Every structure is written in C-alpha cells, then in structure tokens.
mmCIF file of C-alpha atoms in Angstrom:
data_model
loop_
_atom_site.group_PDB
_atom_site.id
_atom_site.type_symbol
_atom_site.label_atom_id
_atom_site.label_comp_id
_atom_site.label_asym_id
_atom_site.label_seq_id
_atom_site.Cartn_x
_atom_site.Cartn_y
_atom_site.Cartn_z
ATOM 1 C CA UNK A 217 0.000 0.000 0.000
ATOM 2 C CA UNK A 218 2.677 2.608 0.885
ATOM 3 C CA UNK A 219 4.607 1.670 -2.364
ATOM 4 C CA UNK A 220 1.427 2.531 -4.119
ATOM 5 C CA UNK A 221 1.022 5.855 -2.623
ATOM 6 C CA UNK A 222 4.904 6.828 -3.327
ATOM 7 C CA UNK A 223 4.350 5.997 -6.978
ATOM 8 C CA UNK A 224 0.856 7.817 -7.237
ATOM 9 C CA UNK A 225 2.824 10.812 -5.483
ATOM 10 C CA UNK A 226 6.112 10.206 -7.986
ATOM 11 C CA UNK A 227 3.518 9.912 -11.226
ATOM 12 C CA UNK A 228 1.873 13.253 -9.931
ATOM 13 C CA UNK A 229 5.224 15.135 -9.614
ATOM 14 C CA UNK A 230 6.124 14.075 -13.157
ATOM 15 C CA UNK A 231 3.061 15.124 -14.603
ATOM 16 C CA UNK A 232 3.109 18.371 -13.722
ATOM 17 C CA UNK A 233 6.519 18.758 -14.195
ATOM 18 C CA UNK A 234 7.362 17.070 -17.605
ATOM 19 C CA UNK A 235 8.111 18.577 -20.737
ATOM 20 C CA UNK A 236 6.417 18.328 -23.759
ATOM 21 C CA UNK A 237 5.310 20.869 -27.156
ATOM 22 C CA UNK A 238 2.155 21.513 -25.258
ATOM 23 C CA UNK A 239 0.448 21.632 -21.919
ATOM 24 C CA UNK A 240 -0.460 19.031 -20.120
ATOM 25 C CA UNK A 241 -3.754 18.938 -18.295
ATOM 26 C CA UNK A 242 -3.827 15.932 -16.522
ATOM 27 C CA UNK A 243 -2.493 15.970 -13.516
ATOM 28 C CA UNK A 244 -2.770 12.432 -12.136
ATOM 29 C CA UNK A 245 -2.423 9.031 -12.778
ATOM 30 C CA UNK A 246 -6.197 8.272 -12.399
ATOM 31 C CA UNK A 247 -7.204 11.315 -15.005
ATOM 32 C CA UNK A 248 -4.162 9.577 -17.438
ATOM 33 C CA UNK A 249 -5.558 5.742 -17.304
ATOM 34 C CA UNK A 250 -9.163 7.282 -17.808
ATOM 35 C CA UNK A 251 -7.951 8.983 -21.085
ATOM 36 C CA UNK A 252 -5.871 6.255 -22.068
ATOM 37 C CA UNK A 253 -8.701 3.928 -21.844
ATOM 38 C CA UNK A 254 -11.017 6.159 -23.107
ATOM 39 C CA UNK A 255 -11.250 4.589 -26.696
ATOM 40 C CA UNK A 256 -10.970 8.115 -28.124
ATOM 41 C CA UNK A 257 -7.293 8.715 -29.020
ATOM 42 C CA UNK A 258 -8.048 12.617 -29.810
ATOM 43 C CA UNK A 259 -8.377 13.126 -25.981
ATOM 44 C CA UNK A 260 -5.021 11.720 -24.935
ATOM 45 C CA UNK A 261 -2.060 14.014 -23.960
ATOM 46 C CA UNK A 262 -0.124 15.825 -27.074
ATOM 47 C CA UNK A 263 2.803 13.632 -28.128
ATOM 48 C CA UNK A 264 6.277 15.285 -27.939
ATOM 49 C CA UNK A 265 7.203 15.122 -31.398
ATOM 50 C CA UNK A 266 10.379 16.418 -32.977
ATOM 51 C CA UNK A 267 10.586 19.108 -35.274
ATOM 52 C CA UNK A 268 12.121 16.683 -38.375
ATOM 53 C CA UNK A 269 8.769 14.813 -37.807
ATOM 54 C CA UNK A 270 5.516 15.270 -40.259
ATOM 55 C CA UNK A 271 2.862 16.265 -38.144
ATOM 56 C CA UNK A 272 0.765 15.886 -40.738
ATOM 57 C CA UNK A 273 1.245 12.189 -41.792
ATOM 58 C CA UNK A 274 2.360 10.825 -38.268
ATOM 59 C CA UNK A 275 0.074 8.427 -36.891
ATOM 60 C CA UNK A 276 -0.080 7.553 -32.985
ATOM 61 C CA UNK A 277 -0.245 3.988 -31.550
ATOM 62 C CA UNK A 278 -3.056 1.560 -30.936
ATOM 63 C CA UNK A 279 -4.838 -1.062 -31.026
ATOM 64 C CA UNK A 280 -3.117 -3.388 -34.183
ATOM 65 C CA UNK A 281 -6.201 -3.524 -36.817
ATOM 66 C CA UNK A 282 -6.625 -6.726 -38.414
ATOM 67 C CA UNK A 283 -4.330 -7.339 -41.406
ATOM 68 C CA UNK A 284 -5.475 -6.788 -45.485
ATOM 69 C CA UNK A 285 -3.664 -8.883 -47.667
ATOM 70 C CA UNK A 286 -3.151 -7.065 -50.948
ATOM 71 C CA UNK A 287 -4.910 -7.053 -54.104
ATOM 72 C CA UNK A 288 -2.350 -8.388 -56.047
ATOM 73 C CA UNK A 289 -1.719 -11.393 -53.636
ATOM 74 C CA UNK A 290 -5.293 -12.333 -52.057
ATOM 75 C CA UNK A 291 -5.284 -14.580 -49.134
ATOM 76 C CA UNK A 292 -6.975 -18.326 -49.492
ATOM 77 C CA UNK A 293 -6.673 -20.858 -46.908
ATOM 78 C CA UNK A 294 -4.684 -22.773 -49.670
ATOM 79 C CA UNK A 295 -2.065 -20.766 -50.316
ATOM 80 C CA UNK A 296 -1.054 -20.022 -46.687
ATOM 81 C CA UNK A 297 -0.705 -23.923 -46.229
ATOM 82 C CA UNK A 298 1.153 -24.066 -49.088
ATOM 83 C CA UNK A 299 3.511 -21.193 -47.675
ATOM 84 C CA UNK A 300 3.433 -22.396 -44.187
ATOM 85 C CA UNK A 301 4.547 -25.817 -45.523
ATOM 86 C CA UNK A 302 7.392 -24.233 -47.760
ATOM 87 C CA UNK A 303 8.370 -22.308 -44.624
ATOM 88 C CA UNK A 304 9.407 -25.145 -42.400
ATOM 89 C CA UNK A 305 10.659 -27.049 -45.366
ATOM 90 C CA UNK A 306 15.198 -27.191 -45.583
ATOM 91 C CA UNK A 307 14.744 -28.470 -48.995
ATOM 92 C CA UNK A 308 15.001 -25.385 -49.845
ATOM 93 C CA UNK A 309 18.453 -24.641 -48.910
ATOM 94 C CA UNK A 310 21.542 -26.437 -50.638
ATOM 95 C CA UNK A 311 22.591 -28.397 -47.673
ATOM 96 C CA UNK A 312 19.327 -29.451 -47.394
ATOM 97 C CA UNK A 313 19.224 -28.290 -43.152
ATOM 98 C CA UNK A 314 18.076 -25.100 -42.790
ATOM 99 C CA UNK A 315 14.311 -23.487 -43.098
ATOM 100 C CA UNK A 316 13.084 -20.148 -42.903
ATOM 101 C CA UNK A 317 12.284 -21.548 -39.861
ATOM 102 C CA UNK A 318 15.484 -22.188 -38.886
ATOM 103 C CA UNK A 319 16.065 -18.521 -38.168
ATOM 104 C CA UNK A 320 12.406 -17.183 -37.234
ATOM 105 C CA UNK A 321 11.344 -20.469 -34.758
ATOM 106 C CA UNK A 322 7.315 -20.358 -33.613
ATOM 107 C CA UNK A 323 8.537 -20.730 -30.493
ATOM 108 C CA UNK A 324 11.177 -18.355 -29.820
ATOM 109 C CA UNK A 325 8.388 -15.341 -30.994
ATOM 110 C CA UNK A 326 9.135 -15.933 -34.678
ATOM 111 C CA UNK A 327 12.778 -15.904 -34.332
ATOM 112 C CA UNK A 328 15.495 -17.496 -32.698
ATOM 113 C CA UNK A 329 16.817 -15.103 -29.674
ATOM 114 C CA UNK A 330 20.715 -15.445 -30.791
ATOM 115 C CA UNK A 331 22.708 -12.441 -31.418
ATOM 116 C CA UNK A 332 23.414 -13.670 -35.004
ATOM 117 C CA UNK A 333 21.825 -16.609 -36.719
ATOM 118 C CA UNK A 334 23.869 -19.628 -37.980
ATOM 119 C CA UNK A 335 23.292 -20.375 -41.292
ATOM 120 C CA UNK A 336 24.952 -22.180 -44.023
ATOM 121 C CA UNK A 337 27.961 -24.397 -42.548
ATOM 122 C CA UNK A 338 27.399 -22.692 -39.382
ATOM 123 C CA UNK A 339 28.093 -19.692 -40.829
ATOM 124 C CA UNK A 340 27.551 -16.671 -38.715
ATOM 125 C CA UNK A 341 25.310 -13.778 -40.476
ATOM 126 C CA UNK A 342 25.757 -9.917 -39.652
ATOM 127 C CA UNK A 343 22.501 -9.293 -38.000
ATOM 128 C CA UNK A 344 20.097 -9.696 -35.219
ATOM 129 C CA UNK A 345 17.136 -12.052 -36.879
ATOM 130 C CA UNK A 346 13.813 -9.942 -36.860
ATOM 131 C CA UNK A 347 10.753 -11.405 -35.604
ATOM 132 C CA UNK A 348 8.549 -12.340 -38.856
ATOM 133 C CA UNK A 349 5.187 -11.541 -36.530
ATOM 134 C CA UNK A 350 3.149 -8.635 -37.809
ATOM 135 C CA UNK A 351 5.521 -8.232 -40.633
ATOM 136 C CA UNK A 352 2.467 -7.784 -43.136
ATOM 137 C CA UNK A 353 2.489 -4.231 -41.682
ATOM 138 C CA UNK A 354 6.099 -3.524 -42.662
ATOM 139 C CA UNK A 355 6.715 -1.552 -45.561
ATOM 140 C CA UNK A 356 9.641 -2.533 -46.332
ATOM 141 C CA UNK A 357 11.607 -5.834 -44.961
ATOM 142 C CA UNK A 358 14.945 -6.104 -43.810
ATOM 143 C CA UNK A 359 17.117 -3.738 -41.745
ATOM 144 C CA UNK A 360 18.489 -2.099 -44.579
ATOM 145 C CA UNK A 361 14.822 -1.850 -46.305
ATOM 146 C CA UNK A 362 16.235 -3.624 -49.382
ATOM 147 C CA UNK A 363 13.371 -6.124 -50.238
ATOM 148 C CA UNK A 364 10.036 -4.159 -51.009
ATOM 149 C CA UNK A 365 7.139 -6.639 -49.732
ATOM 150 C CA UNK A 366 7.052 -9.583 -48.467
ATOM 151 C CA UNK A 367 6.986 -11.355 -51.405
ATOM 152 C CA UNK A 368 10.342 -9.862 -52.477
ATOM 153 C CA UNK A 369 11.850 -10.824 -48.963
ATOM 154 C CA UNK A 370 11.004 -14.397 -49.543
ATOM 155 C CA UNK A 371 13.959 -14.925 -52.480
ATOM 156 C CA UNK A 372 16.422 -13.105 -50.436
ATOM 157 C CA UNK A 373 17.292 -15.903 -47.547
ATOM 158 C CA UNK A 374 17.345 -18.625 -50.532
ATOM 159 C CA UNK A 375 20.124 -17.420 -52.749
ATOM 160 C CA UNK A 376 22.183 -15.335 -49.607
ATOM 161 C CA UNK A 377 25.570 -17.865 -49.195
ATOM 162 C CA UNK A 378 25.527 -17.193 -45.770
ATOM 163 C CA UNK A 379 21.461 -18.366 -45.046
ATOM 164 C CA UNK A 380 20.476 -21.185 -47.430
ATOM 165 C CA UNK A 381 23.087 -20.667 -50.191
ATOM 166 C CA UNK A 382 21.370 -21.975 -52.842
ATOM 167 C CA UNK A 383 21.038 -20.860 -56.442
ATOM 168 C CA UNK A 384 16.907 -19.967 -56.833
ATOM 169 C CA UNK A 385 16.401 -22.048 -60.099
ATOM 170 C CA UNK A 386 18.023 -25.306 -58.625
ATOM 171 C CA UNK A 387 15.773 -24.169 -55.078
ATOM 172 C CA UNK A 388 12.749 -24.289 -57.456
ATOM 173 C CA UNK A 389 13.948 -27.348 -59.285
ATOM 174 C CA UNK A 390 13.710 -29.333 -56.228
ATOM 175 C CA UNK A 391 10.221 -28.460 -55.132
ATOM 176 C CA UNK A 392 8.806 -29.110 -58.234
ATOM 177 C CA UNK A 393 10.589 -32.765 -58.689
ATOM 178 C CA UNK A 394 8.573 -33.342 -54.947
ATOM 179 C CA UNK A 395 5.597 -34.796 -56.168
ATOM 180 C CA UNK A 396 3.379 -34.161 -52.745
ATOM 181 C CA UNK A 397 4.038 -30.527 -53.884
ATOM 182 C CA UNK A 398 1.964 -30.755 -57.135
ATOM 183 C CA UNK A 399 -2.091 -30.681 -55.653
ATOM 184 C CA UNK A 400 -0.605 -28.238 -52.509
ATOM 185 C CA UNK A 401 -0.104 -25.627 -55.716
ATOM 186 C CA UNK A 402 -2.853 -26.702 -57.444
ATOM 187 C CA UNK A 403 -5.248 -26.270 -54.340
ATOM 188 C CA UNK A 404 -3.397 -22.662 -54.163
ATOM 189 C CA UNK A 405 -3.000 -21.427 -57.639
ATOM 190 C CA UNK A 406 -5.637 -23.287 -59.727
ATOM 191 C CA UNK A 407 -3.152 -25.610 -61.685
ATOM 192 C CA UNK A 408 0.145 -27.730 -60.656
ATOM 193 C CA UNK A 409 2.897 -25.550 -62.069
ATOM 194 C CA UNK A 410 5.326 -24.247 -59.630
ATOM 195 C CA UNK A 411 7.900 -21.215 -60.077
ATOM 196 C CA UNK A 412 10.092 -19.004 -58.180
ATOM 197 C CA UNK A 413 7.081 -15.994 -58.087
ATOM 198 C CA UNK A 414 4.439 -18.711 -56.839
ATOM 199 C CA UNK A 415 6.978 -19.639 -54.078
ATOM 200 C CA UNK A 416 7.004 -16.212 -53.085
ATOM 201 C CA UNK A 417 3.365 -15.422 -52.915
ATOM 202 C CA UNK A 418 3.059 -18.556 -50.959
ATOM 203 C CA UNK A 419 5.604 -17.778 -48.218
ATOM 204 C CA UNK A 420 4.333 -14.038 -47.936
ATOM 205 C CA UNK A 421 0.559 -15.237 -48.008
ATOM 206 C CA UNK A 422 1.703 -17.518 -44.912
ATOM 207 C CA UNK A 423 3.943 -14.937 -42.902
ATOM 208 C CA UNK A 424 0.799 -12.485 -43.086
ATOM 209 C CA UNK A 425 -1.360 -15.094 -40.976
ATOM 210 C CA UNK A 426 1.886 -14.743 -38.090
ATOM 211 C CA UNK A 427 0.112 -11.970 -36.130
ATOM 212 C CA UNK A 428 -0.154 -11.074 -32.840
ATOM 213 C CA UNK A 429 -3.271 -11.517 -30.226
ATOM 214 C CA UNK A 430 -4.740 -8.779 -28.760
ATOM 215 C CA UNK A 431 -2.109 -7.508 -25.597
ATOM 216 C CA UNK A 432 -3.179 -6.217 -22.988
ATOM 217 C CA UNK A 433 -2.315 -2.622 -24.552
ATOM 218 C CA UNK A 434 -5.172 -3.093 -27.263
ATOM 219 C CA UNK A 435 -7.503 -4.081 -24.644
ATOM 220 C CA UNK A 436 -6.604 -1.457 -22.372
ATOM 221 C CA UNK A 437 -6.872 1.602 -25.348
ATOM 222 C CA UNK A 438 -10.106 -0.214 -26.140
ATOM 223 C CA UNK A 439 -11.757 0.634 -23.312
ATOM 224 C CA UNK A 440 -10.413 -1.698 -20.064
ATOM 225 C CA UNK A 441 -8.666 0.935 -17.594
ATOM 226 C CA UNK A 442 -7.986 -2.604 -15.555
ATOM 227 C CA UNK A 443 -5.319 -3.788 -18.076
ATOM 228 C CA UNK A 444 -2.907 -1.658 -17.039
ATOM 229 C CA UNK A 445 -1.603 -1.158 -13.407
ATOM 230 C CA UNK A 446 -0.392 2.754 -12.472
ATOM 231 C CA UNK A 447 3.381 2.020 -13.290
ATOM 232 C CA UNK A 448 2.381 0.490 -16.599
ATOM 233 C CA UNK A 449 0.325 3.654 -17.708
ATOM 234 C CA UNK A 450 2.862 6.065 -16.428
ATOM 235 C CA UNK A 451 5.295 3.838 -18.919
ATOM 236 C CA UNK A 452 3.083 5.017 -21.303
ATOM 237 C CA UNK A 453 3.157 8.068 -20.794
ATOM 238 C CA UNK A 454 6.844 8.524 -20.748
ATOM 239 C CA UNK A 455 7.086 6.478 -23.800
ATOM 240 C CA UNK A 456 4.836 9.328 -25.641
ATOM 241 C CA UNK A 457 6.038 12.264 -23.834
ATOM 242 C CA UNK A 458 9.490 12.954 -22.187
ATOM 243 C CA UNK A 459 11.004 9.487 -23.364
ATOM 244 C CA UNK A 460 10.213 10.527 -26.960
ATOM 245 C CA UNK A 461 9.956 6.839 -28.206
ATOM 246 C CA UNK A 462 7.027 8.196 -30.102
ATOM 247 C CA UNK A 463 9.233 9.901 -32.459
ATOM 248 C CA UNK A 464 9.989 6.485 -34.431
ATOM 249 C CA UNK A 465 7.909 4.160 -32.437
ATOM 250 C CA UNK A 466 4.167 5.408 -33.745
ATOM 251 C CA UNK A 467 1.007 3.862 -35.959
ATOM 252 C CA UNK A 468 -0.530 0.758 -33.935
ATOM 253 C CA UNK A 469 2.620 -1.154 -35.292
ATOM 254 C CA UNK A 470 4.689 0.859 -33.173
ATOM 255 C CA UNK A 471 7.086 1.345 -36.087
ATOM 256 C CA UNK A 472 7.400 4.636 -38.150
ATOM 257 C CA UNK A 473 8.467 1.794 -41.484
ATOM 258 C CA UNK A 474 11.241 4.588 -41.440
ATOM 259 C CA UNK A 475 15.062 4.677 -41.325
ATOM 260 C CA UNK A 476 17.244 6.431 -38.941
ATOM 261 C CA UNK A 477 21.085 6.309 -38.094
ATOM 262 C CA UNK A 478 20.854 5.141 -33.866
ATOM 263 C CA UNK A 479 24.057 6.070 -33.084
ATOM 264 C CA UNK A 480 24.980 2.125 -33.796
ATOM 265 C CA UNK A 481 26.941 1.925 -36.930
ATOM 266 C CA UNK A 482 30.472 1.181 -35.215
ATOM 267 C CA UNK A 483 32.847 3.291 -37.395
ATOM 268 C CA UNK A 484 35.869 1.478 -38.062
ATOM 269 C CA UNK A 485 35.078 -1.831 -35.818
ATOM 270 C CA UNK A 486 34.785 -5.285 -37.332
ATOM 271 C CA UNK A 487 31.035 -4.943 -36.427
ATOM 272 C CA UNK A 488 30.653 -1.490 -39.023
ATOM 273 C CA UNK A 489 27.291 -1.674 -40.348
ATOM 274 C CA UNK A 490 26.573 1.153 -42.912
ATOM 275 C CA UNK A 491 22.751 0.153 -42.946
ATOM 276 C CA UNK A 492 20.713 1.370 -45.543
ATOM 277 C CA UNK A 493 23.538 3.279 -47.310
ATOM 278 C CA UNK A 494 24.316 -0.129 -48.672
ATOM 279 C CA UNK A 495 21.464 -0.461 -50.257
ATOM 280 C CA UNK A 496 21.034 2.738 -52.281
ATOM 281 C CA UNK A 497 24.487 4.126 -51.969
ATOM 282 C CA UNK A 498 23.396 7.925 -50.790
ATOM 283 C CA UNK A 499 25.243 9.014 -48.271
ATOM 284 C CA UNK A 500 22.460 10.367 -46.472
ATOM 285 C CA UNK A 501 21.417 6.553 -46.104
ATOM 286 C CA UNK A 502 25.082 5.877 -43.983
ATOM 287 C CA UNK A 503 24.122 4.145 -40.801
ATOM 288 C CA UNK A 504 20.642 4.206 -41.126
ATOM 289 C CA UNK A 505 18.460 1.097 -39.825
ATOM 290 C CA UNK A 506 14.611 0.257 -40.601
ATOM 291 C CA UNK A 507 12.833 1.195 -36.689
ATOM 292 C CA UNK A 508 11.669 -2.177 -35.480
ATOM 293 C CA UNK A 509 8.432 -3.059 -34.268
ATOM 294 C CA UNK A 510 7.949 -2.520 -30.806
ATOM 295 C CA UNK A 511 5.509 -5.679 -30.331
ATOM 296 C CA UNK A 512 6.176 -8.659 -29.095
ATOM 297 C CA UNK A 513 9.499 -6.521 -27.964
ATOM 298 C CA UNK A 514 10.072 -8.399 -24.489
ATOM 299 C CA UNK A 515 9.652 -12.180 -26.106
ATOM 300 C CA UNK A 516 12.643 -11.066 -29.026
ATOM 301 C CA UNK A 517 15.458 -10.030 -27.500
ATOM 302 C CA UNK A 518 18.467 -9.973 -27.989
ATOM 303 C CA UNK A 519 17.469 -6.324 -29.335
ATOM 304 C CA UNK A 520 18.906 -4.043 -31.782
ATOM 305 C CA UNK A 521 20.285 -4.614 -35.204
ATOM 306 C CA UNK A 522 23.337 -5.597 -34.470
ATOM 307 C CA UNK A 523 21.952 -7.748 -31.214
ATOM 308 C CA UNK A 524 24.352 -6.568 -28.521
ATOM 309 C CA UNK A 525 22.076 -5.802 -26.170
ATOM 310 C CA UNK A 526 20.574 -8.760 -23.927
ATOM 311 C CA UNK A 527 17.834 -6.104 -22.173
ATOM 312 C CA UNK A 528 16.014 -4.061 -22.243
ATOM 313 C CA UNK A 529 17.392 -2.144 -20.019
ATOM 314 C CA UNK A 530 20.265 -2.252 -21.670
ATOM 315 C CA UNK A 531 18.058 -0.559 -24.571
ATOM 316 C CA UNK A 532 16.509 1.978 -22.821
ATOM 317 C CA UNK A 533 19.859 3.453 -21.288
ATOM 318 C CA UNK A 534 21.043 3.716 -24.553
ATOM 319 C CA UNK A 535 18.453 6.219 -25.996
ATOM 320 C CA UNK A 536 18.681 7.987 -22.104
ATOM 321 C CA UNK A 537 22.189 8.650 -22.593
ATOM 322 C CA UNK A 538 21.225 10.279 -26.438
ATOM 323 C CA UNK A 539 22.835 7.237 -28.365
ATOM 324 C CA UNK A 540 26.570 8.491 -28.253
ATOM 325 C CA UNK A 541 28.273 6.762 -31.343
ATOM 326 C CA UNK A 542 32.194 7.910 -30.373
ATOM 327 C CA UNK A 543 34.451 7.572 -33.361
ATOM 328 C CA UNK A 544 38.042 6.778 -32.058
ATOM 329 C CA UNK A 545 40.470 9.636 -33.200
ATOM 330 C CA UNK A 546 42.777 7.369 -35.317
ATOM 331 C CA UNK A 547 39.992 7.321 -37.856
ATOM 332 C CA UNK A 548 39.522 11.468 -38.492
ATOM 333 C CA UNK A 549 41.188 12.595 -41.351
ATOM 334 C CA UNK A 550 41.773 9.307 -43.102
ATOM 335 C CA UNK A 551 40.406 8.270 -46.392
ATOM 336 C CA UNK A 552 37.361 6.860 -44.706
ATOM 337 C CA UNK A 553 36.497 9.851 -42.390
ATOM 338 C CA UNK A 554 33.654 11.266 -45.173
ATOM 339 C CA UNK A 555 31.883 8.014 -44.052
ATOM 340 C CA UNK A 556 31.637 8.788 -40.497
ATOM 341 C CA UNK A 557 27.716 8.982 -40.052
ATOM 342 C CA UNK A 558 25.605 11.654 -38.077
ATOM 343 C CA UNK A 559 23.248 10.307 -35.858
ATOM 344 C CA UNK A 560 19.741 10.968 -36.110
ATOM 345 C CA UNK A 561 18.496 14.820 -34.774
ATOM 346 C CA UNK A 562 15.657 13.156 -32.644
ATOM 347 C CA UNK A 563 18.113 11.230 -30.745
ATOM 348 C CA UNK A 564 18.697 13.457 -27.376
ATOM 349 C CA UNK A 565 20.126 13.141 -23.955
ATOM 350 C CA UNK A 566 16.486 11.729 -22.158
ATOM 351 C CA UNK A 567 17.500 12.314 -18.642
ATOM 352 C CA UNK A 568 15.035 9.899 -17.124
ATOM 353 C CA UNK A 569 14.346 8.612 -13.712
ATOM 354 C CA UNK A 570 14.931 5.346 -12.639
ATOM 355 C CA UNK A 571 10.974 5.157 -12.008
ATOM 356 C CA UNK A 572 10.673 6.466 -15.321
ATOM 357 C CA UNK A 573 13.056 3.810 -16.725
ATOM 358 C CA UNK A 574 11.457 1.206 -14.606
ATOM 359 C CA UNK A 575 8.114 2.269 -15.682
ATOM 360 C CA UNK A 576 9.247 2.456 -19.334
ATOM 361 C CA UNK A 577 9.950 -1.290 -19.802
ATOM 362 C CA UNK A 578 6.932 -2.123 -17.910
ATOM 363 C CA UNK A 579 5.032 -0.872 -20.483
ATOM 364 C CA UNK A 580 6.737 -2.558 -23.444
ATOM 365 C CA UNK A 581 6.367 -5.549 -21.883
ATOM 366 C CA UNK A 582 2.597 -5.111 -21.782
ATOM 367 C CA UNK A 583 2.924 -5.373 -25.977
ATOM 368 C CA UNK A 584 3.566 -9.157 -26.209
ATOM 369 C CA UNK A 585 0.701 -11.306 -26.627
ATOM 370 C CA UNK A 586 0.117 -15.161 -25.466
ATOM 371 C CA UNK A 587 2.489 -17.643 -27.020
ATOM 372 C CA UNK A 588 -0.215 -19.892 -28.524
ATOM 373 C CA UNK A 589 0.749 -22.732 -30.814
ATOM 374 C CA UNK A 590 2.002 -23.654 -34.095
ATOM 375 C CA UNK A 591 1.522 -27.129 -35.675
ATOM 376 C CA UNK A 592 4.784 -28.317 -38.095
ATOM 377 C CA UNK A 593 3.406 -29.035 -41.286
ATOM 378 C CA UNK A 594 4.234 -32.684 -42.325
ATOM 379 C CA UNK A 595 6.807 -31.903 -45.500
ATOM 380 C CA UNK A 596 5.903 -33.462 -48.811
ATOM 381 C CA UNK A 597 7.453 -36.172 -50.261
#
C-alpha cells in the first residue's frame, strides 16, 4: 500500500513537471488511465514530437487492426498452407538443413533469440534475426529496407551464401521434382505448375497469418482501464512524452516503417554496419536502420540490429544517454572519415528517472501477446 502511494505521489510530480510541445492537463495518474482507456485517441495528452517529424502524416499507436492482404496477392486458406509448408521445409536450402524456420522459430516469438543466426555451414550472419510476426504491416523488410514486400523478402534468404546458399532455379527445381508438392499448388493457384514468383506469394501469403493476439495494450486503449496497473500507464506516458519513443515508435505497429542512423553503426570496428547506405548508396542513407516493431518486444530479444544488447534495459539506457556513437580519433582525417555517419536529430540526452526507466519497460512488456501454438506441417514427399 505505501509503495502505491509513493508511486501515485512520484507519477503526480512528473506530470506536472514534464516537458512536452504543449500543456499538459492531466495531472494524475487516475485522469491519465481514464484517457488512455477512453477509446478516443483525440483526448489523450499531445505527443512530444520532434521538429524533423511530419505532423501531418504521423500516426499515434493503438490497437493493431486486423491485417489486409493485398490485391495483387489475395489470401486463401490454400495458399497459406502451401507457404506455411514451404516455410518449415530445408529443402530449400543447398545443404538441405536449414528453413526459414530455422532462423524465425514459432517458439522463440518468430525468431530465434541469438545475437546472429547460424546459417549455411554454421556460418555466422551480420545481423540480429527480426521477428517475422506482424511483418504484413512492414513496408519494407529487412534492416536495410532492401526487399520491397514480403513477397520480395522471400527470395532473399534462398540465394544469400551465408542463409540457405542456394542458387533460386536449382531451389525451385527441387520443389517441383517433390511430387506431394503438385495438388498443394494446385489447391493454391488453380493448376500444378510451380515457379520461383508462386513460391514467393506462398511464403508471404503464410507470414501475413503470423500476427499477434490482442495484448493487454489493445484491450486497455479499447476501453479496459484494468489492463494496465499505475506504473504500466505512467510507462506510457513517458514512452509518448518525455522518453520521446514516439518519435519512431508510432502507428498501432509501433514502427514509423522509417530509417534512422541510432548512433549504432560502429565506425571502423569489425562490427561497421553502414545500414541502408548499402542499399542505395546515398550518403544520407550511412548508418541508417529500418525502426523495429515494438511488439512482441520483451519475447525477441536480444534487441537491436546488431543484437548486442541482452535487455532491455540495456536498450533503454542507450536512448537515455542520447545514443553516443564515439568515433576513435585514429579514424579522423583518413580516407574513410567522409563516411563517419551523423546520428539521427531526434536522438537526445532523455534524462530519465529510474521510475521512469522502470516504468518504461513495464510498459513494453505489456505489448507481447500469449504464445499460442504452431503445428509443423508434415513436408511433402
């Protein structure tokens, strides 16, 4: 009881005292969670949005709507067991071992909480494996944004040397000489033929399905205050006000579909990741990395791009300290140094509490769903 009252009396002092673009009228945590819960967003406190964001176009978080497949690649029960099937299938890859599944596991959230994934011979890739839940609401896939849909993603961990390493016409070659594979395309696409785009559609039609149930977020902005305990909506608050996570963390997705440099590029280390820059080779691109969803955030660590954070604490320090990205001396004025990236303007020194911090997490954790369960499709033979 008297730890409840010293965090009522904390969250009242931060109210009044934080600060954001405009004033804040609510001035405890009971007039917050009745806002918050209201189920009318235009009520809730002003977000504190940097300047280099488009008030305009920015959208706030909420409740994830359900998920339209598009026009050009309808859903049917058919083709997302077909895709589903292809998913968990190694045939795939040269070696014959390794899935998409491999790397984004049902029951590690959709991927496979290492640092870096192993792929081919135990190869070690450069990234932190995203989560493939919700990832029908990306707009681009990838931390360097260099597959357009979903569909494109799907050829990319096929032919890469260090996933499944294998050439796409031989990858195709096999699933067509599988003879269980013929009436799962029919069922899907009308007749038996089977092709590197049909593959594709298949895979993406499946990975759409992998979506999140309702957290206890949704049901809280929906309209039940109970969801949420006082530190949890204070979390809340901080993440949309003086923590500024709002700036790249918005929509329901909690994902701007954006890229910004993090302060994470490691000039000059073995671990130098240039981001998007090499994807489209402007230099404005250097160091800049796709935002990640925040759901499902405390079921997929490690976090970050680069996964070299096991918290997320560890996380949220980072940002509170402003993301300093230090570039060791011996690297100014060397051939390189027009490389050195800028970080991102939003990125500032946050100067939170430790009840802020603490409050902070609690929140994210309140975006991960139940676990539920996936069935492993029996492969075709």
């Amino acid at each position: 009881m008297r730890n409840n009252l010293i965090l009522s009396l904390f969250i009242c002092v931060f109210i009044c005292s934080c600060k954001t673009e405009h004033k804040n009228e609510y001035t405890n945590i009971a007039d917050l969670k009745a806002i918050y819960s209201s189920g009318d967003i235009t009520k809730w406190p002003a977000p504190n949005l940097d300047s280099t964001v488009n008030k305009e176009t920015f959208k706030d978080i909420g409740a994830l709507p359900k998920l339209q497949h598009p026009e050009y690649n309808p859903f049917s029960q058919e083709k997302s067991k077909l895709g589903k099937t292809l998913f968990f299938d190694p045939r795939l890859s040269v070696s014959g071992q390794i899935a998409c599944a491999s790397c984004h596991n049902p029951e590690l959230a959709w991927t496979d909480n290492s640092t870096r994934s192993f792929g081919h011979d135990r190869q070690t890739g450069a990234r932190n494996s995203m989560t493939i839940l919700n990832s029908g609401f990306a707009h681009s896939l990838f931390w360097d944004g260099r597959a357009s849909s979903l569909e494109d993603q799907a050829r990319f961990p096929i032919g890469d040397p260090l996933e499944m390493n294998e050439k796409l016409n031989i990858a195709v070659d096999k699933i067509a000489e599988i003879e269980g594979y013929k009436p799962l395309f029919e069922a899907a696409f009308g007749n038996d033929t089977i092709s590197l785009e049909r593959i594709q559609f298949a895979i993406a039609t499946f990975e759409r399905t992998v979506n999140s149930y309702k957290t206890r977020f949704d049901k809280f902005v929906e309209g039940d205050s109970t969801k949420l305990n006082n530190q949890e909506v204070l979390g809340l608050h901080v993440f949309r006000t003086k923590g500024r996570c709002i700036n790249c963390h918005n929509t329901p997705y909690f994902s701007d579909n954006q890229f910004h440099n993090d302060g994470q590029t490691l000039f000059g280390t073995k671990d130098e990741d240039f981001g998007r820059y090499n994807v489209t080779k402007n230099m404005d691109d250097i160091g800049k990395i796709r935002t990640p969803t925040l759901r499902e955030v405390a079921r997929t660590g490690p976090w970050m791009h680069n996964g070299h954070f096991p918290s997320l604490l560890d996380v949220v320090q980072f940002y509170n300290l402003g993301n300093p990205a230090v570039v060791q001396k011996k690297y100014l004025g060397k051939g390189r140094d027009s490389l050195i990236p800028t970080n991102s303007p939003i990125l500032k020194k946050l100067d939170l509490e430790k009840n802020e911090i603490e409050a902070l997490i609690a929140f994210m954790e309140t975006l991960s769903s139940s676990r539920g369960r996936t069935l492993i499709p029996q492969l075709p033979q």
